[in-house]
C-alpha positions as MATLAB code, in Angstrom:
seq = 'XXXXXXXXXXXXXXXXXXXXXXXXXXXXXXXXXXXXXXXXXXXXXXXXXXXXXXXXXXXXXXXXXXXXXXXXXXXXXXXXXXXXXXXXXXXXXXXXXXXXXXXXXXXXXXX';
ca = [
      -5.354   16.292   15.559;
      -4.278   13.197   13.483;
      -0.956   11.984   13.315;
       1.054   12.358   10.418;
       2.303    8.765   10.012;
       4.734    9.138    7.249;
       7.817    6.907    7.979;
       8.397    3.955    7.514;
       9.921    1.368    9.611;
      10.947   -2.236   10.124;
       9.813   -3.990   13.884;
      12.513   -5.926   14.652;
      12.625   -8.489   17.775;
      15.734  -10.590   19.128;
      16.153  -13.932   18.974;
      19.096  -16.098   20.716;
      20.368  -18.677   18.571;
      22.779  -21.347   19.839;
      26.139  -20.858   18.365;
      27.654  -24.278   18.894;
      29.721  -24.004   21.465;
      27.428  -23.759   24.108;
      26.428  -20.284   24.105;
      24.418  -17.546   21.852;
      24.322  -14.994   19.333;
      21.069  -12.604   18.986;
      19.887  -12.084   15.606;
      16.878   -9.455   14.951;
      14.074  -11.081   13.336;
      11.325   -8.925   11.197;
       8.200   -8.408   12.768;
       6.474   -6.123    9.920;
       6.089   -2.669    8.786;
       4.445    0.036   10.350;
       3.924    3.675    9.022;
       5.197    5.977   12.487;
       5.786    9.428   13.116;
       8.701   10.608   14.746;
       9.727   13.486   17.163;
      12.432   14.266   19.119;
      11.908   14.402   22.856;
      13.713   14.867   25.814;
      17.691   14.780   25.562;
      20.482   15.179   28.135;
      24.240   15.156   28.224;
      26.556   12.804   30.292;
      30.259   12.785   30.173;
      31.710    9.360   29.732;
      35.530    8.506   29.332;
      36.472   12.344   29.619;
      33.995   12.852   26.539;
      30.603   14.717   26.115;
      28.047   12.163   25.338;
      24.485   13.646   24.009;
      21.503   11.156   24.258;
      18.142   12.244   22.397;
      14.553   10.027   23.293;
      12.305    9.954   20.700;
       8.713    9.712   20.656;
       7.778    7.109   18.035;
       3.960    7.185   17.309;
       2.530    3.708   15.677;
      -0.944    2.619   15.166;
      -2.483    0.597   17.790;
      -2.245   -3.127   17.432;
      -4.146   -5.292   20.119;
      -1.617   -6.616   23.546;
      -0.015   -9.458   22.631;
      -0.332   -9.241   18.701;
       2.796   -9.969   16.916;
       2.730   -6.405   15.449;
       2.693   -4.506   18.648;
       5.714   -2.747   19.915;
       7.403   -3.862   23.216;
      10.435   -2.468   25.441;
      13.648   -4.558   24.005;
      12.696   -4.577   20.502;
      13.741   -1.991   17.930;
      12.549    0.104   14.921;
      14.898   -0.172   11.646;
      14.539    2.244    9.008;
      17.192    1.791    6.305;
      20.776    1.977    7.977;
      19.093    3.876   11.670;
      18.167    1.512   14.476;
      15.516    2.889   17.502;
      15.668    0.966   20.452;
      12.359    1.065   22.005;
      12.426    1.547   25.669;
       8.610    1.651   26.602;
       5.267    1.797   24.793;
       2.009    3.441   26.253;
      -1.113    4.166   24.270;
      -1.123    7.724   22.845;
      -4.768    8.973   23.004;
      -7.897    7.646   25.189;
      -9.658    5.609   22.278;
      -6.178    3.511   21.686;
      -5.962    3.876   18.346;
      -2.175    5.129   18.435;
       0.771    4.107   20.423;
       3.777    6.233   21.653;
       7.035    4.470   21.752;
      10.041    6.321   23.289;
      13.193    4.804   21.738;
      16.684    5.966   21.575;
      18.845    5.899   18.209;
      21.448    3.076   18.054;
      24.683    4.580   17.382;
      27.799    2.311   16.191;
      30.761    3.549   18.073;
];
């Protein structure tokens, strides 16, 4: 079955820039846009600070760009679509001809 690849989203990467006083600030830096699907995977809840804490992985499914092109999703950059942030936390390919890729993130949430 074909994936539905109807979202749209922003790659973003980090980049340290020197702040000039000897350290560094990390700025996201646009990648491009790719066209994903997304579904909700596996989720859990932790307690932290005396509070519930729920924490949803999604599967984000891209098309396939080749290793090492610019457009290809890796672990430690993030999706952005409008004001939502994914943090991708690993990318495999999603079918035996590689012609999708599934990227489990987890939603950025400003506390």
């Amino acid at each position: 079955m074909a994936e539905r690849l109807n979202r749209r989203l922003v790659l973003e990467a980090p980049e340290r820039l020197a702040d000039g006083a000897g350290g560094h600030t990390t700025v996201w830096a646009e990648r491009g846009t790719l066209w994903a699907s997304i579904a909700p995977g596996s989720g859990r809840e932790a307690v932290a600070v005396g509070a519930a804490l729920s924490r949803v992985i999604l599967r984000i499914t891209v098309r396939a760009a080749p290793a090492g092109a610019p457009s290809r999703p890796v672990a430690g950059q993030r999706f952005r679509e409008g004001p939502r942030r994914y943090a991708i936390l690993s990318v495999t390919e999603a079918d035996a001809e590689a012609r999708h890729l599934t990227c489990l993130a987890e939603e950025e949430i400003a506390r």
